[in-house]
XYZ file of C-alpha atoms in Angstrom:
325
model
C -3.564 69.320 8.280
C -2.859 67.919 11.966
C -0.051 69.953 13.674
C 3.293 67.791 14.441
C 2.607 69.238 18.009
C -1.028 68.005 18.018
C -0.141 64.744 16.675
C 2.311 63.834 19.799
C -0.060 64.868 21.596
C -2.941 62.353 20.659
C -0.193 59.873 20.501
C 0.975 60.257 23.611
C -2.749 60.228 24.968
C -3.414 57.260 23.135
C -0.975 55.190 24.412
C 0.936 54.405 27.386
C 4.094 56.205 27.575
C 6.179 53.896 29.690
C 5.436 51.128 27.484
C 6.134 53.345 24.389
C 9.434 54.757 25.154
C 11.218 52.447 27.600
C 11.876 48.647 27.277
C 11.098 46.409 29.862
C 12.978 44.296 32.212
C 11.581 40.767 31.494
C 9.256 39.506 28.848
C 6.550 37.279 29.669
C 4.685 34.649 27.389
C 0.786 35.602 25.826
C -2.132 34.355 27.374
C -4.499 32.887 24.587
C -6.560 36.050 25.022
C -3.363 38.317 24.587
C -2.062 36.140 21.586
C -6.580 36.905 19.772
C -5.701 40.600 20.445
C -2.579 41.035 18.722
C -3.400 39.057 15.696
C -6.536 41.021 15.726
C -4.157 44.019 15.494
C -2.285 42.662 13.147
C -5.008 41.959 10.647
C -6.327 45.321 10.897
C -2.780 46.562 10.002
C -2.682 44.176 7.236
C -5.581 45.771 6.302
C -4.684 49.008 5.691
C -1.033 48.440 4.666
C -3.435 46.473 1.266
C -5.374 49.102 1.162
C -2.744 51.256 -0.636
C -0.904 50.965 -3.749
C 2.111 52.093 -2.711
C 2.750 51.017 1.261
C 1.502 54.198 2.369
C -1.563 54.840 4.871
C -3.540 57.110 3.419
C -5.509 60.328 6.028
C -8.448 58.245 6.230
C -6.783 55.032 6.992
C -4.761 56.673 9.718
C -8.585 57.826 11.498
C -9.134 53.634 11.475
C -6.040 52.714 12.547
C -5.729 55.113 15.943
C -8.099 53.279 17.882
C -5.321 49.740 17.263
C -2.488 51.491 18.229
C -4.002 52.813 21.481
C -4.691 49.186 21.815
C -1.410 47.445 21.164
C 0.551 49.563 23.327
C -1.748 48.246 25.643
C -1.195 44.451 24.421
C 2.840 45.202 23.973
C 2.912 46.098 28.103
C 0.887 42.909 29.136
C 2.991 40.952 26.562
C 6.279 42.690 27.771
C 7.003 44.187 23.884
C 9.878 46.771 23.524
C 7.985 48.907 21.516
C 4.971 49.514 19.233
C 6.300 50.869 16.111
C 3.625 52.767 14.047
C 3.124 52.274 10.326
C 4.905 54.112 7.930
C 3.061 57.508 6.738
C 3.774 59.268 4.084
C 2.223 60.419 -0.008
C 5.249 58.647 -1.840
C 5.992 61.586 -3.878
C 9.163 59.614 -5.571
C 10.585 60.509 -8.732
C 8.695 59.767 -11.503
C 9.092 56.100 -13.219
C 10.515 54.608 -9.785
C 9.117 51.624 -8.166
C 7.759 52.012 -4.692
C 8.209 48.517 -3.497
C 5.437 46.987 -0.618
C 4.511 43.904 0.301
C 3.933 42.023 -2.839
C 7.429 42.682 -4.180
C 10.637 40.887 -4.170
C 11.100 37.693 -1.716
C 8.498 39.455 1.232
C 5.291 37.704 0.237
C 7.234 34.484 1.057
C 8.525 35.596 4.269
C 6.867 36.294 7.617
C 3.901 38.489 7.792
C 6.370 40.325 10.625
C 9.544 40.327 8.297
C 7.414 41.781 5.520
C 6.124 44.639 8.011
C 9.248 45.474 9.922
C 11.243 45.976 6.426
C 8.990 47.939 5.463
C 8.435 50.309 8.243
C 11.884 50.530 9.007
C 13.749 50.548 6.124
C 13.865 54.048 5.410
C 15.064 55.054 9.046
C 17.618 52.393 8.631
C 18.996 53.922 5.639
C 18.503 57.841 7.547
C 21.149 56.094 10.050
C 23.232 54.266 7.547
C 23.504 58.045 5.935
C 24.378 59.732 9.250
C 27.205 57.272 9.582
C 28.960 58.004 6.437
C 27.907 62.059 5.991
C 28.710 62.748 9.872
C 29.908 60.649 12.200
C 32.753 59.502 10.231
C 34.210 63.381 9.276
C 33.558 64.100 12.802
C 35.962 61.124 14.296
C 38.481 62.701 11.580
C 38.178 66.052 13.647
C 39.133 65.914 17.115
C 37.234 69.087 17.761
C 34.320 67.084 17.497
C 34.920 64.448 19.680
C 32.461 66.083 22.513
C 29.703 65.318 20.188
C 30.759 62.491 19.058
C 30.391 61.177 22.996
C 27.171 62.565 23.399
C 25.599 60.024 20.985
C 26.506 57.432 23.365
C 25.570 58.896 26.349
C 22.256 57.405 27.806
C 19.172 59.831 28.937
C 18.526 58.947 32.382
C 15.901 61.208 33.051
C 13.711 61.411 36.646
C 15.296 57.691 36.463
C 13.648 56.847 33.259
C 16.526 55.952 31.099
C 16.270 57.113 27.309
C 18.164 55.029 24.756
C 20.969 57.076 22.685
C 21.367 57.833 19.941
C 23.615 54.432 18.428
C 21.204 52.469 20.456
C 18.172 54.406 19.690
C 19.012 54.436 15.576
C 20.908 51.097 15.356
C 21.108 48.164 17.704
C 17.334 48.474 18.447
C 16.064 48.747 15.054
C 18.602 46.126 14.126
C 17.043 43.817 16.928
C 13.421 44.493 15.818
C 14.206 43.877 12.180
C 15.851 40.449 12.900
C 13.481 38.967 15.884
C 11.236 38.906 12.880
C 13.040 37.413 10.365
C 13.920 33.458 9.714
C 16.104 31.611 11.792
C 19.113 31.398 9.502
C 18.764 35.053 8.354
C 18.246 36.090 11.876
C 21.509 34.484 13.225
C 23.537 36.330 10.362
C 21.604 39.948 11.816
C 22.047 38.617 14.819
C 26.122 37.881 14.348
C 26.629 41.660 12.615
C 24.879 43.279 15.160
C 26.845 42.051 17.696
C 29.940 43.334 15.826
C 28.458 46.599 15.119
C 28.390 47.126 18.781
C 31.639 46.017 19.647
C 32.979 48.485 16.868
C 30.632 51.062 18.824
C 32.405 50.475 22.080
C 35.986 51.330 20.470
C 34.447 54.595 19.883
C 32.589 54.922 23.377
C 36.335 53.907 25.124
C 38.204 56.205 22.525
C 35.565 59.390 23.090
C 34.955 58.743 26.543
C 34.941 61.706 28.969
C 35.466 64.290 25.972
C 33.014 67.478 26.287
C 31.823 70.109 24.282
C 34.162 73.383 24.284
C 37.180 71.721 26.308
C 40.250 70.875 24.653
C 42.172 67.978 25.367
C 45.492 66.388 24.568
C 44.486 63.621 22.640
C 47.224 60.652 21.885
C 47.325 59.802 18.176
C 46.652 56.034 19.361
C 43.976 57.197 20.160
C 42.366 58.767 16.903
C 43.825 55.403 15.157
C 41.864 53.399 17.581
C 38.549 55.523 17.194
C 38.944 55.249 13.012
C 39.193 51.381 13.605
C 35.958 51.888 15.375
C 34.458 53.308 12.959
C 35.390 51.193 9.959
C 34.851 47.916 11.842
C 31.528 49.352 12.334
C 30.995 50.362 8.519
C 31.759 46.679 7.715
C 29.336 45.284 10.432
C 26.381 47.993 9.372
C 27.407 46.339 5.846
C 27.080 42.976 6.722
C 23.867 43.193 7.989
C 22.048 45.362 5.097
C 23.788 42.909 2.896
C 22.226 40.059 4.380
C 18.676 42.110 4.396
C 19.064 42.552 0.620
C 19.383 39.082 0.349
C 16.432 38.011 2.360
C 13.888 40.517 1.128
C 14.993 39.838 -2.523
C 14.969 43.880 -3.366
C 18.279 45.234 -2.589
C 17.008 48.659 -1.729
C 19.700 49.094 1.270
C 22.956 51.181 0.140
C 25.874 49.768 1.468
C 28.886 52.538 2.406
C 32.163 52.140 0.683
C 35.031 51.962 1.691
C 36.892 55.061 2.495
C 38.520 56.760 -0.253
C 38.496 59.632 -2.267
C 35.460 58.557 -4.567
C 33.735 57.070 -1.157
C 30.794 59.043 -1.601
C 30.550 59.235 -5.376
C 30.585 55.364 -4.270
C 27.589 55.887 -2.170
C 25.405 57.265 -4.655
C 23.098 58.935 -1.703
C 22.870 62.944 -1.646
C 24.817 64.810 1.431
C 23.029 67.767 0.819
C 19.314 65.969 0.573
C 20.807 64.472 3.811
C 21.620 67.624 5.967
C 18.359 69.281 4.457
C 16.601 66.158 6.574
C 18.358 66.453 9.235
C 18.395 70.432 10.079
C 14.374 70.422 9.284
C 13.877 67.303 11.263
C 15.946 68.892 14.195
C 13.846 72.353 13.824
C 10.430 70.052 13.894
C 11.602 68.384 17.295
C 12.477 71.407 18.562
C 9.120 72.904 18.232
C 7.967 70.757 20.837
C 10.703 71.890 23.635
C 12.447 69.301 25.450
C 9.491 67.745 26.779
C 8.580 66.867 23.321
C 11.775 66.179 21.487
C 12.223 62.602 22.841
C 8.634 61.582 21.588
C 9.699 63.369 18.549
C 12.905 61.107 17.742
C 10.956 57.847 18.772
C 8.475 58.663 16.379
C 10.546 59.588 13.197
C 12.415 55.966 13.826
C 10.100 54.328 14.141
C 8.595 55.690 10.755
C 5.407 57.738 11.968
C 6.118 60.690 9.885
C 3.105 62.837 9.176
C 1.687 62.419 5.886
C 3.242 65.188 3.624
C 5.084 67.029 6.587
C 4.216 70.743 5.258
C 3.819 72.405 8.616
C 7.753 71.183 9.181
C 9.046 71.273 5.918
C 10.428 67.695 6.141
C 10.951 66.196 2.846
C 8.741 63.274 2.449
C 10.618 59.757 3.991
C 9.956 57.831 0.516
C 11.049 60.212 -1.817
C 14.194 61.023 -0.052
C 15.036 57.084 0.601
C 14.495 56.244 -3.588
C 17.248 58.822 -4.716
């Protein structure tokens, strides 16, 4: 089995890593020869997304498809893409009787080829982030002890001058922005409208949290707290809004919606804490293996769904399995 270490590195030799983790300051519009190479990509991923039952890319489809991503990292910096997000990769080990939907299912044949393909690669680390808002951001807001973590996920990775997305950005309003660029004008404008709310409910939070560190108590003005909480539920109904509307449009309503808060709010849910935390520590302890040169590539890579098929060598539970509890 390829090492998680070994596999960032051939990724990160295959492609160009400007291109792959930053976004660009202007776009620019395909040449015709640009526009043959990325819907030769495209097929190819096509491809190999038909070629399994079950939406997964099997070990010997992933040896076909290296050579194409090497190559549309290349086409995503002439084009002026924000990223190229990798397909999904995983064995589906899901419960047995359960339905692992792909691209033949629910409304997706009849959407965009794009649509279809962005769903489905990054449904599962939408729900990861739709999970991390209920199980931990939320009791951490209720404890002000917290509050110096809670403004590290907002606080940007500016790096030899190479700024990093954070976290909220990194695991919401981007993947937000590349699921609805693909979808259908009306649909879009809805994504469009919540994600614009979900990051005004962000900044309440930033503004709230802001200048709070680790290990240094403050005074904090109960205004304050009330003002972060609003935060935090106007975001729960914006993060709602738009995996309602994503239901909708793909036709499978796979996305779990948070409840409101209350005492039977996670009973509400009907996602696992504990299957949650298990994720996240063993996720953490992959990254980590790397060192911090590493653990960036490592986060970029886990949203945008490149997990290792069967992640032994980490432990991670596999990304389908945990997203059909």
């Amino acid at each position: 089995m390829i090492s998680p270490t070994n596999l960032v590195f051939a990724l990160l030799l295959l492609s160009n890593s400007h291109a792959f983790m930053s976004t660009p300051q202007r776009r620019t519009s395909p040449s015709t020869s640009q526009q043959g190479l990325m819907q030769s990509i495209n097929d190819n991923d096509e491809a190999l997304l038909a070629s399994s039952s079950k939406s997964a890319v099997s070990r010997r489809n992933l040896m076909k498809l290296i050579p194409s991503a090497g190559a549309a990292t290349a086409a995503a910096a002439i084009m002026g893409s924000s990223t190229f997000a990798f397909p999904q990769i995983t064995n589906a080990a899901v419960p047995e009787g359960t339905k692992v939907t792909g691209a033949e299912d629910g409304n997706l044949p009849d959407l965009p080829p794009e649509a279809a393909r962005s769903y489905l690669q990054y449904r599962i680390p939408l729900q990861v982030a739709t999970d991390y808002y209920l199980f931990e951001l939320q009791p951490k807001l209720g404890n002000i002890d917290d509050w110096g973590e809670v403004n590290q996920l907002f606080q940007t990775n500016n790096n030899r001058g190479q700024g990093q997305p954070n976290k909220i950005e990194r695991d919401y309003t981007n993947t937000m922005r590349i699921i609805l660029l693909s979808m259908p004008p009306d649909e879009s404008d809805a994504m469009r409208d919540a994600q614009f709310k979900f990051e005004r409910a962000m900044s309440k939070i930033t503004k709230a949290t802001s200048g709070i560190r680790r290990d240094l108590p403050v005074e904090i003005d109960n205004s304050v707290v009330k003002s972060a909480e609003a935060g935090w539920e106007e975001g729960r109904i914006a993060l709602n809004e738009f995996l309602a509307t994503l239901n909708e449009t793909t036709g499978l309503n796979e996305m779990k919606l948070i409840p409101p808060p209350g005492p039977d709010q996670k009973k509400e849910y009907g996602r696992s804490a504990r299957k949650y935390f298990e994720l996240a520590k063993k996720t953490k302890l992959c990254q980590n293996r790397g060192g911090p040169a590493l653990s960036q590539a490592w986060g970029q890579l886990m949203v945008s769904g490149y997990l290792q098929e069967n992640m032994d060598s980490c432990g991670i539970p596999d990304p389908v399995e945990y997203f059909y509890q």
